[in-house]
Amino acid sequence: MWAFLHKFSSPKYFYFLSGRLIPWFAWSCLAVMLVGLYYGLFEAPPDYQQGESYRIMFVHVPAAWMSMFIYMVMAVAGGIGLIWHIKLAEIMAASSAPIGASFTFLALVTGALWGKPMWGTWWVWDARLTAELILLFLYLGVIALNSAIEDKRTAARASGVLALVGVVNIPIIHYSVEWWNTLHQGASVTKLDAPSIHISMLIPLLLMAVAFKLYYATVVLMRARCEVLDRERNSSWVQDLISAK
Amino acid sequence: MITMNQKHKQRLAIVLLIVVGIGSAVALAIAAFSENMLYFFSPTQIMAGEAPTTRLIRVGGMVSKGSVQRAPDSLKIKFDVTDYAHTISVQYTGILPDLFREEQGIVAIGWMQEDGSFIADEVLAKHDENYMPPEVSAALKAAESSDN
Amino acid sequence: MFESLQMGKYAFYIWTSYGLTLVVLVANIIIPLSQERTLLRTLGRKLRRKRRDNNESKA
């Protein structure tokens, strides 16, 4: 196990393995997303209260889930980088930040576009919404630290600490709708009893969630590959790679 | 190489300490914060005289069935908000969200009046976490009424 | 089949959400691709220059 991890975490091995994995992730993402969109926009019936407007859910909810999932990946990778000083973990953490920020941004904006017709407002300072906004600032902080600090190792250490500190925000986002009487409704899918969402609407939602996960896998590997190439630019395997082109 | 020597243990401890330390600090802050967060009151709390008249507050509850009165010539509207224990009267002038209807959860932001009524500056609709097609909802309602 | 895509009075909100999502997702693919291309070009140029310098110093 450790030997395998060690081998995988070698930048050279990672570069070639990820190069082979990316097309698989990308094409399966596209396939699942098209099926999910078909079910979400054509097959799923309108909601009994919200009519057609609830279809924003199929991008809003997976984006919000991804914003938290990617944050956890980034924080864990950052922690591994802090403790064991593994270069690849630092690279994964740095590559995840912009993607996570994108999903957080999408969750906030699509939420506003859903809130305006349904709640009657684009934005309220509600616990769930505020915590999600703080998540965006945490991502931006990590991105800023990574780009502001010249030395990549120091940058990884600083942003790793920030990412770990910010982890406290994740349970707050998740439980905010239970802890406070907020405008945002409670959880539909991740409840302990049966999800309170009809199966015809649950299927496209879960398909879109899988598609977004595959999308993240594709894009984070693309970014990480690029970063590996940049950091290893003076190593012999990169030189060989360049001269072969 | 992933190993656990003295140095790694030390760094792990520091990382854990940061996470646990900040986590508990934030948890305490939240506990203190939620006590007086947002000045949110239920009709029962308002009837008990807990709500101040001197500042903007939020009232949450359900719109009582049959209580909505719209003015014929303006956007003025009057309705009752209930938490099924107590009910207060709310006045509002403006455009309501699409989800506003009787027996719908709402949050009204505005000022408590001396006479015990509430004048809202803003009315927001709160929807539940249930999503279903209209036919399913109709079937559920039918089943419910045949039970009673 | 496409009649169901009208979305009634919510068309603006729904299509803005989906459109914006598409833009952000596509941008996140294009950015690393163009970065990689720029990087490979820069590294290639450097390598060629180094080789040329080496040859000149030999000659």
Short mmCIF file of C-alpha atoms in Angstrom, two decimals:
data_model
loop_
_atom_site.label_atom_id
_atom_site.label_comp_id
_atom_site.label_asym_id
_atom_site.label_seq_id
_atom_site.Cartn_x
_atom_site.Cartn_y
_atom_site.Cartn_z
CA MET A 1 0.00 0.00 0.00
CA TRP A 2 2.63 2.53 1.06
CA ALA A 3 4.84 1.42 -1.82
CA PHE A 4 1.99 1.90 -4.26
CA LEU A 5 1.19 5.33 -2.84
CA HIS A 6 4.81 6.27 -3.06
CA LYS A 7 4.97 5.21 -6.67
CA PHE A 8 1.74 7.01 -7.51
CA SER A 9 2.86 10.16 -5.80
CA SER A 10 5.94 10.37 -7.96
CA PRO A 11 5.25 13.28 -10.33
CA LYS A 12 6.48 11.42 -13.39
CA TYR A 13 4.24 8.40 -12.83
CA PHE A 14 1.31 10.70 -12.04
CA TYR A 15 1.83 12.65 -15.25
CA PHE A 16 1.59 9.63 -17.49
CA LEU A 17 -1.17 7.87 -15.55
CA SER A 18 -3.37 10.97 -15.43
CA GLY A 19 -2.82 11.49 -19.15
CA ARG A 20 -4.44 8.13 -19.75
CA LEU A 21 -7.24 8.64 -17.22
CA ILE A 22 -8.42 12.08 -18.37
CA PRO A 23 -10.20 10.98 -21.59
CA TRP A 24 -12.10 8.28 -19.68
CA PHE A 25 -13.30 10.74 -17.07
CA ALA A 26 -14.12 13.37 -19.68
CA TRP A 27 -16.21 11.17 -21.96
CA SER A 28 -18.08 9.44 -19.15
CA CYS A 29 -18.78 12.87 -17.65
CA LEU A 30 -20.23 14.08 -20.94
CA ALA A 31 -22.36 10.95 -21.33
CA VAL A 32 -23.78 11.04 -17.80
CA MET A 33 -24.40 14.79 -18.03
CA LEU A 34 -26.35 14.48 -21.30
CA VAL A 35 -28.53 11.73 -19.84
CA GLY A 36 -29.02 13.77 -16.66
CA LEU A 37 -29.98 16.88 -18.64
CA TYR A 38 -32.39 14.84 -20.74
CA TYR A 39 -34.16 13.50 -17.66
CA GLY A 40 -34.00 16.84 -15.87
CA LEU A 41 -35.35 18.99 -18.69
CA PHE A 42 -37.62 16.59 -20.60
CA GLU A 43 -38.67 13.68 -18.43
CA ALA A 44 -39.02 15.15 -14.93
CA PRO A 45 -42.47 16.65 -14.31
CA PRO A 46 -42.96 20.18 -12.95
CA ASP A 47 -43.09 20.55 -9.18
CA TYR A 48 -46.45 20.80 -7.40
CA GLN A 49 -45.54 24.12 -5.77
CA GLN A 50 -42.73 25.64 -7.77
CA GLY A 51 -43.72 24.65 -11.29
CA GLU A 52 -40.84 24.64 -13.76
CA SER A 53 -38.56 26.84 -11.68
CA TYR A 54 -37.40 23.95 -9.51
CA ARG A 55 -35.36 22.66 -12.50
CA ILE A 56 -32.63 25.06 -11.39
CA MET A 57 -32.10 22.46 -8.67
CA PHE A 58 -30.40 20.12 -11.16
CA VAL A 59 -27.44 22.48 -11.46
CA HIS A 60 -27.73 24.30 -8.14
CA VAL A 61 -27.69 21.33 -5.78
CA PRO A 62 -24.86 19.34 -7.46
CA ALA A 63 -22.80 22.55 -7.64
CA ALA A 64 -23.35 23.16 -3.92
CA TRP A 65 -22.43 19.56 -3.10
CA MET A 66 -19.27 19.88 -5.20
CA SER A 67 -18.32 23.13 -3.49
CA MET A 68 -18.17 21.25 -0.17
CA PHE A 69 -16.74 17.99 -1.54
CA ILE A 70 -13.88 19.74 -3.35
CA TYR A 71 -13.16 21.77 -0.23
CA MET A 72 -12.74 18.58 1.78
CA VAL A 73 -10.46 17.11 -0.89
CA MET A 74 -8.43 20.31 -0.88
CA ALA A 75 -8.15 20.42 2.91
CA VAL A 76 -7.18 16.75 3.20
CA ALA A 77 -4.61 17.11 0.41
CA GLY A 78 -3.33 20.28 2.06
CA GLY A 79 -3.03 18.46 5.40
CA ILE A 80 -1.12 15.58 3.80
CA GLY A 81 1.14 18.13 2.17
CA LEU A 82 1.74 19.85 5.51
CA ILE A 83 2.59 16.69 7.40
CA TRP A 84 4.42 14.52 4.90
CA HIS A 85 5.55 17.23 2.46
CA ILE A 86 4.33 15.24 -0.52
CA LYS A 87 4.61 17.37 -3.62
CA LEU A 88 1.68 15.76 -5.39
CA ALA A 89 -0.66 16.43 -2.46
CA GLU A 90 0.29 20.10 -2.57
CA ILE A 91 -0.34 20.14 -6.31
CA MET A 92 -3.76 18.50 -5.91
CA ALA A 93 -4.72 21.03 -3.24
CA ALA A 94 -3.62 23.98 -5.35
CA SER A 95 -5.34 22.61 -8.47
CA SER A 96 -8.62 21.98 -6.63
CA ALA A 97 -9.03 25.53 -5.35
CA PRO A 98 -10.09 27.30 -8.58
CA ILE A 99 -12.48 24.48 -9.50
CA GLY A 100 -14.05 24.52 -6.05
CA ALA A 101 -14.36 28.31 -6.23
CA SER A 102 -16.13 27.95 -9.59
CA PHE A 103 -18.68 25.53 -8.15
CA THR A 104 -19.23 27.74 -5.10
CA PHE A 105 -19.81 30.70 -7.39
CA LEU A 106 -22.29 28.65 -9.43
CA ALA A 107 -24.13 27.48 -6.32
CA LEU A 108 -24.49 31.08 -5.12
CA VAL A 109 -25.57 32.53 -8.47
CA THR A 110 -28.01 29.76 -9.42
CA GLY A 111 -29.34 29.97 -5.87
CA ALA A 112 -30.02 33.67 -6.34
CA LEU A 113 -31.71 32.96 -9.67
CA TRP A 114 -33.90 30.41 -7.93
CA GLY A 115 -34.52 32.54 -4.84
CA LYS A 116 -35.76 35.57 -6.75
CA PRO A 117 -38.91 33.98 -8.22
CA MET A 118 -39.59 31.61 -5.31
CA TRP A 119 -38.61 33.36 -2.09
CA GLY A 120 -39.03 36.84 -3.46
CA THR A 121 -35.41 37.91 -3.02
CA TRP A 122 -32.05 37.36 -4.71
CA TRP A 123 -30.25 37.19 -1.41
CA VAL A 124 -30.90 37.04 2.33
CA TRP A 125 -28.36 36.99 5.13
CA ASP A 126 -29.53 33.54 6.03
CA ALA A 127 -27.18 31.12 7.79
CA ARG A 128 -26.93 28.71 4.84
CA LEU A 129 -26.31 31.45 2.29
CA THR A 130 -23.84 33.32 4.46
CA ALA A 131 -21.84 30.15 5.19
CA GLU A 132 -21.67 29.36 1.47
CA LEU A 133 -20.43 32.89 0.80
CA ILE A 134 -17.73 32.41 3.44
CA LEU A 135 -16.76 29.22 1.61
CA LEU A 136 -16.20 31.27 -1.55
CA PHE A 137 -13.96 33.66 0.40
CA LEU A 138 -11.99 30.72 1.81
CA TYR A 139 -11.39 29.43 -1.72
CA LEU A 140 -10.36 32.88 -2.88
CA GLY A 141 -8.00 33.12 0.11
CA VAL A 142 -6.35 29.83 -0.82
CA ILE A 143 -6.03 30.92 -4.46
CA ALA A 144 -4.61 34.29 -3.40
CA LEU A 145 -2.04 32.72 -1.08
CA ASN A 146 -0.97 30.28 -3.79
CA SER A 147 -0.47 32.99 -6.35
CA ALA A 148 0.98 35.64 -4.02
CA ILE A 149 3.76 33.54 -2.50
CA GLU A 150 6.60 33.01 -4.92
CA ASP A 151 8.06 29.85 -3.37
CA LYS A 152 5.65 27.01 -4.14
CA ARG A 153 6.41 25.05 -0.98
CA THR A 154 5.83 28.01 1.30
CA ALA A 155 2.65 28.83 -0.64
CA ALA A 156 1.43 25.26 -0.17
CA ARG A 157 2.09 25.41 3.55
CA ALA A 158 0.29 28.72 4.06
CA SER A 159 -2.72 27.78 1.94
CA GLY A 160 -2.82 24.33 3.56
CA VAL A 161 -3.21 25.88 7.00
CA LEU A 162 -5.93 28.21 5.74
CA ALA A 163 -7.78 25.32 4.07
CA LEU A 164 -7.65 23.25 7.27
CA VAL A 165 -8.88 26.11 9.42
CA GLY A 166 -11.76 26.64 7.00
CA VAL A 167 -12.93 23.03 7.33
CA VAL A 168 -15.01 24.15 10.30
CA ASN A 169 -17.27 25.93 7.80
CA ILE A 170 -18.32 22.68 6.08
CA PRO A 171 -20.48 21.23 8.89
CA ILE A 172 -21.87 24.72 9.43
CA ILE A 173 -23.06 24.83 5.81
CA HIS A 174 -24.56 21.38 6.06
CA TYR A 175 -26.36 21.77 9.38
CA SER A 176 -27.24 25.47 9.10
CA VAL A 177 -30.74 24.64 7.88
CA GLU A 178 -31.33 22.55 11.02
CA TRP A 179 -29.63 24.75 13.58
CA TRP A 180 -31.34 27.97 12.60
CA ASN A 181 -34.76 28.80 11.36
CA THR A 182 -33.60 29.87 7.95
CA LEU A 183 -35.27 30.76 4.71
CA HIS A 184 -33.40 27.98 2.96
CA GLN A 185 -35.33 24.73 3.12
CA GLY A 186 -33.99 21.61 4.83
CA ALA A 187 -32.16 18.71 3.20
CA SER A 188 -34.17 16.65 0.71
CA VAL A 189 -31.77 13.93 -0.29
CA THR A 190 -29.36 13.39 2.60
CA LYS A 191 -32.02 12.87 5.25
CA LEU A 192 -31.87 9.70 7.29
CA ASP A 193 -35.36 8.59 6.30
CA ALA A 194 -36.51 8.35 2.71
CA PRO A 195 -35.58 11.38 0.59
CA SER A 196 -38.47 13.82 0.30
CA ILE A 197 -38.06 14.18 -3.40
CA HIS A 198 -39.98 12.23 -5.98
CA ILE A 199 -38.03 9.52 -7.78
CA SER A 200 -38.60 11.16 -11.20
CA MET A 201 -36.79 14.27 -9.89
CA LEU A 202 -34.22 12.39 -7.82
CA ILE A 203 -32.84 10.48 -10.83
CA PRO A 204 -31.73 13.54 -12.84
CA LEU A 205 -30.42 15.15 -9.65
CA LEU A 206 -28.20 12.18 -8.84
CA LEU A 207 -27.10 11.83 -12.48
CA MET A 208 -26.03 15.46 -12.52
CA ALA A 209 -24.20 14.97 -9.22
CA VAL A 210 -22.25 12.03 -10.69
CA ALA A 211 -21.52 14.05 -13.84
CA PHE A 212 -20.16 16.94 -11.76
CA LYS A 213 -17.91 14.55 -9.80
CA LEU A 214 -16.54 13.12 -13.07
CA TYR A 215 -16.08 16.67 -14.34
CA TYR A 216 -14.05 17.55 -11.26
CA ALA A 217 -11.88 14.44 -11.73
CA THR A 218 -11.24 15.46 -15.35
CA VAL A 219 -10.44 19.08 -14.70
CA VAL A 220 -8.40 18.63 -11.52
CA LEU A 221 -6.17 16.11 -13.31
CA MET A 222 -5.75 18.50 -16.24
CA ARG A 223 -4.70 21.29 -13.90
CA ALA A 224 -2.47 19.04 -11.81
CA ARG A 225 -0.69 17.71 -14.91
CA CYS A 226 0.07 21.23 -16.01
CA GLU A 227 1.35 22.12 -12.55
CA VAL A 228 3.52 18.97 -12.40
CA LEU A 229 5.06 19.87 -15.73
CA ASP A 230 5.80 23.38 -14.51
CA ARG A 231 7.36 22.33 -11.21
CA GLU A 232 9.39 19.52 -12.77
CA ARG A 233 10.52 21.53 -15.76
CA ASN A 234 14.21 20.92 -15.11
CA SER A 235 13.95 17.19 -14.49
CA SER A 236 15.22 14.78 -17.12
CA TRP A 237 11.84 13.19 -17.85
CA VAL A 238 10.29 16.56 -18.73
CA GLN A 239 13.28 17.42 -20.91
CA ASP A 240 12.86 14.08 -22.71
CA LEU A 241 9.17 14.73 -23.11
CA ILE A 242 9.75 18.16 -24.63
CA SER A 243 12.44 17.06 -27.01
CA ALA A 244 10.25 14.20 -28.20
CA LYS A 245 7.60 16.68 -29.31
CA MET B 1 7.64 8.60 1.57
CA ILE B 2 4.66 8.21 3.86
CA THR B 3 6.00 7.26 7.25
CA MET B 4 5.31 8.22 10.84
CA ASN B 5 8.54 9.35 12.43
CA GLN B 6 8.85 11.79 15.31
CA LYS B 7 8.81 14.84 13.07
CA HIS B 8 5.69 13.71 11.21
CA LYS B 9 3.88 12.98 14.46
CA GLN B 10 4.72 16.44 15.67
CA ARG B 11 3.39 18.08 12.53
CA LEU B 12 0.25 15.90 12.65
CA ALA B 13 -0.30 17.04 16.21
CA ILE B 14 0.06 20.69 15.24
CA VAL B 15 -2.39 20.30 12.36
CA LEU B 16 -4.91 18.51 14.59
CA LEU B 17 -4.49 21.14 17.26
CA ILE B 18 -5.25 23.92 14.76
CA VAL B 19 -8.36 22.16 13.47
CA VAL B 20 -9.70 21.25 16.92
CA GLY B 21 -8.84 24.65 18.40
CA ILE B 22 -10.45 26.73 15.69
CA GLY B 23 -13.36 24.30 15.51
CA SER B 24 -14.24 24.64 19.17
CA ALA B 25 -13.78 28.41 19.08
CA VAL B 26 -16.21 28.67 16.18
CA ALA B 27 -18.66 26.29 17.85
CA LEU B 28 -18.71 28.54 20.91
CA ALA B 29 -19.15 31.61 18.75
CA ILE B 30 -22.09 29.98 16.97
CA ALA B 31 -23.74 29.02 20.24
CA ALA B 32 -23.51 32.61 21.43
CA PHE B 33 -24.48 33.97 18.04
CA SER B 34 -27.61 31.88 17.52
CA GLU B 35 -29.16 33.08 20.76
CA ASN B 36 -29.82 36.52 19.44
CA MET B 37 -29.32 35.89 15.77
CA LEU B 38 -31.39 37.86 13.34
CA TYR B 39 -34.08 38.81 15.85
CA PHE B 40 -36.32 36.06 14.65
CA PHE B 41 -39.65 35.64 16.45
CA SER B 42 -42.58 33.27 16.23
CA PRO B 43 -46.16 34.51 16.76
CA THR B 44 -46.13 32.84 20.21
CA GLN B 45 -43.05 34.82 21.25
CA ILE B 46 -44.63 38.02 19.96
CA MET B 47 -47.85 37.37 21.90
CA ALA B 48 -45.73 36.82 25.00
CA GLY B 49 -44.37 40.35 24.46
CA GLU B 50 -40.82 39.28 23.69
CA ALA B 51 -40.50 41.23 20.45
CA PRO B 52 -39.23 44.83 20.61
CA THR B 53 -41.12 47.56 18.76
CA THR B 54 -37.98 49.64 18.40
CA ARG B 55 -36.11 47.60 15.86
CA LEU B 56 -36.47 45.60 12.67
CA ILE B 57 -37.46 42.00 13.37
CA ARG B 58 -38.39 38.90 11.47
CA VAL B 59 -41.56 36.95 11.99
CA GLY B 60 -41.86 33.42 10.70
CA GLY B 61 -44.91 31.20 10.40
CA MET B 62 -47.68 29.93 8.18
CA VAL B 63 -50.20 32.12 6.38
CA SER B 64 -53.55 31.25 7.99
CA LYS B 65 -56.16 29.72 5.73
CA GLY B 66 -58.78 32.21 4.58
CA SER B 67 -57.03 35.20 6.17
CA VAL B 68 -55.63 36.90 3.07
CA GLN B 69 -57.39 40.17 2.23
CA ARG B 70 -56.18 42.08 -0.82
CA ALA B 71 -57.13 45.71 -1.38
CA PRO B 72 -59.02 45.97 -4.68
CA ASP B 73 -57.22 49.11 -5.92
CA SER B 74 -53.68 48.80 -4.57
CA LEU B 75 -50.94 46.33 -3.67
CA LYS B 76 -51.96 46.50 -0.03
CA ILE B 77 -52.51 43.13 1.58
CA LYS B 78 -53.46 41.90 5.03
CA PHE B 79 -53.07 38.38 6.30
CA ASP B 80 -52.56 36.39 9.48
CA VAL B 81 -49.40 34.50 10.34
CA THR B 82 -49.72 31.56 12.67
CA ASP B 83 -47.54 28.96 14.34
CA TYR B 84 -50.72 26.98 15.16
CA ALA B 85 -50.55 28.20 18.77
CA HIS B 86 -50.91 31.94 18.26
CA THR B 87 -51.69 34.22 15.36
CA ILE B 88 -50.68 37.77 14.53
CA SER B 89 -51.95 40.11 11.85
CA VAL B 90 -49.53 41.32 9.17
CA GLN B 91 -49.91 44.24 6.77
CA TYR B 92 -47.80 44.62 3.67
CA THR B 93 -47.74 46.72 0.53
CA GLY B 94 -45.83 45.41 -2.45
CA ILE B 95 -45.26 42.50 -4.77
CA LEU B 96 -45.41 39.07 -3.19
CA PRO B 97 -43.21 36.12 -4.20
CA ASP B 98 -44.78 33.47 -6.45
CA LEU B 99 -44.88 30.95 -3.66
CA PHE B 100 -46.94 33.17 -1.38
CA ARG B 101 -50.27 31.51 -0.72
CA GLU B 102 -52.42 30.38 2.16
CA GLU B 103 -50.92 27.68 4.37
CA GLN B 104 -47.45 28.49 3.03
CA GLY B 105 -44.48 29.17 5.31
CA ILE B 106 -43.31 32.78 5.09
CA VAL B 107 -40.85 35.12 6.72
CA ALA B 108 -41.94 38.74 7.14
CA ILE B 109 -39.35 41.42 7.88
CA GLY B 110 -40.65 44.62 9.42
CA TRP B 111 -41.77 46.47 12.53
CA MET B 112 -43.94 45.46 15.44
CA GLN B 113 -46.68 48.03 16.19
CA GLU B 114 -47.86 49.09 19.63
CA ASP B 115 -51.29 47.62 18.94
CA GLY B 116 -49.80 44.17 18.38
CA SER B 117 -50.01 44.09 14.62
CA PHE B 118 -47.03 43.81 12.34
CA ILE B 119 -46.15 45.98 9.35
CA ALA B 120 -43.86 44.19 6.92
CA ASP B 121 -41.30 45.86 4.68
CA GLU B 122 -40.56 42.59 2.95
CA VAL B 123 -42.33 39.24 2.69
CA LEU B 124 -40.36 36.16 1.69
CA ALA B 125 -41.82 32.75 0.97
CA LYS B 126 -40.20 29.71 2.49
CA HIS B 127 -40.74 26.45 0.70
CA ASP B 128 -40.39 22.99 2.15
CA GLU B 129 -37.87 20.37 1.11
CA ASN B 130 -40.47 18.27 -0.69
CA TYR B 131 -40.35 17.98 -4.44
CA MET B 132 -43.00 16.04 -6.32
CA PRO B 133 -45.15 16.15 -9.44
CA PRO B 134 -48.59 17.83 -9.05
CA GLU B 135 -50.40 14.50 -9.53
CA VAL B 136 -48.51 12.94 -6.62
CA SER B 137 -49.28 15.91 -4.40
CA ALA B 138 -52.97 15.69 -5.35
CA ALA B 139 -52.99 11.96 -4.59
CA LEU B 140 -51.34 12.56 -1.21
CA LYS B 141 -53.89 15.24 -0.32
CA ALA B 142 -56.75 12.97 -1.36
CA ALA B 143 -55.38 10.13 0.77
CA GLU B 144 -54.99 12.50 3.72
CA SER B 145 -58.57 13.78 3.53
CA SER B 146 -59.99 10.27 3.23
CA ASP B 147 -58.06 9.33 6.37
CA ASN B 148 -59.70 12.07 8.37
CA MET C 1 -40.49 17.44 -27.80
CA PHE C 2 -38.88 20.85 -27.34
CA GLU C 3 -42.13 22.51 -26.29
CA SER C 4 -41.36 21.43 -22.75
CA LEU C 5 -38.28 23.68 -22.83
CA GLN C 6 -40.32 26.89 -22.85
CA MET C 7 -40.40 26.93 -19.02
CA GLY C 8 -43.19 29.52 -18.94
CA LYS C 9 -42.51 32.61 -16.88
CA TYR C 10 -39.41 31.09 -15.29
CA ALA C 11 -37.53 30.80 -18.61
CA PHE C 12 -35.16 33.67 -17.77
CA TYR C 13 -34.14 32.26 -14.38
CA ILE C 14 -33.76 28.68 -15.59
CA TRP C 15 -31.86 29.39 -18.80
CA THR C 16 -29.58 31.92 -17.14
CA SER C 17 -28.69 29.28 -14.53
CA TYR C 18 -28.00 26.58 -17.10
CA GLY C 19 -26.18 28.96 -19.43
CA LEU C 20 -23.94 30.31 -16.71
CA THR C 21 -23.14 26.79 -15.53
CA LEU C 22 -22.16 25.84 -19.09
CA VAL C 23 -19.92 28.90 -19.43
CA VAL C 24 -18.12 28.21 -16.12
CA LEU C 25 -17.68 24.49 -16.87
CA VAL C 26 -16.28 25.15 -20.35
CA ALA C 27 -13.98 27.90 -19.06
CA ASN C 28 -12.52 25.51 -16.51
CA ILE C 29 -11.59 23.14 -19.34
CA ILE C 30 -10.16 25.77 -21.66
CA ILE C 31 -7.96 27.44 -19.02
CA PRO C 32 -5.74 24.41 -18.16
CA LEU C 33 -5.59 23.43 -21.85
CA SER C 34 -4.25 26.81 -22.90
CA GLN C 35 -1.92 26.92 -19.89
CA GLU C 36 -0.47 23.56 -20.86
CA ARG C 37 0.00 24.66 -24.45
CA THR C 38 1.78 27.86 -23.41
CA LEU C 39 3.97 25.97 -20.97
CA LEU C 40 4.97 23.31 -23.51
CA ARG C 41 5.79 26.01 -26.05
CA THR C 42 7.93 27.96 -23.55
CA LEU C 43 9.76 24.85 -22.39
CA GLY C 44 10.32 23.74 -25.99
CA ARG C 45 11.76 27.11 -26.92
CA LYS C 46 14.10 27.03 -23.91
CA LEU C 47 15.29 23.55 -24.76
CA ARG C 48 16.04 24.47 -28.36
CA ARG C 49 17.95 27.55 -27.25
CA LYS C 50 19.98 25.48 -24.80
CA ARG C 51 20.81 22.95 -27.50
CA ARG C 52 21.86 25.70 -29.88
CA ASP C 53 24.05 27.29 -27.23
CA ASN C 54 25.64 23.93 -26.50
CA ASN C 55 26.36 23.35 -30.19
CA GLU C 56 27.84 26.81 -30.58
CA SER C 57 30.10 26.39 -27.60
CA LYS C 58 31.28 23.08 -29.02
CA ALA C 59 31.98 24.62 -32.39
#
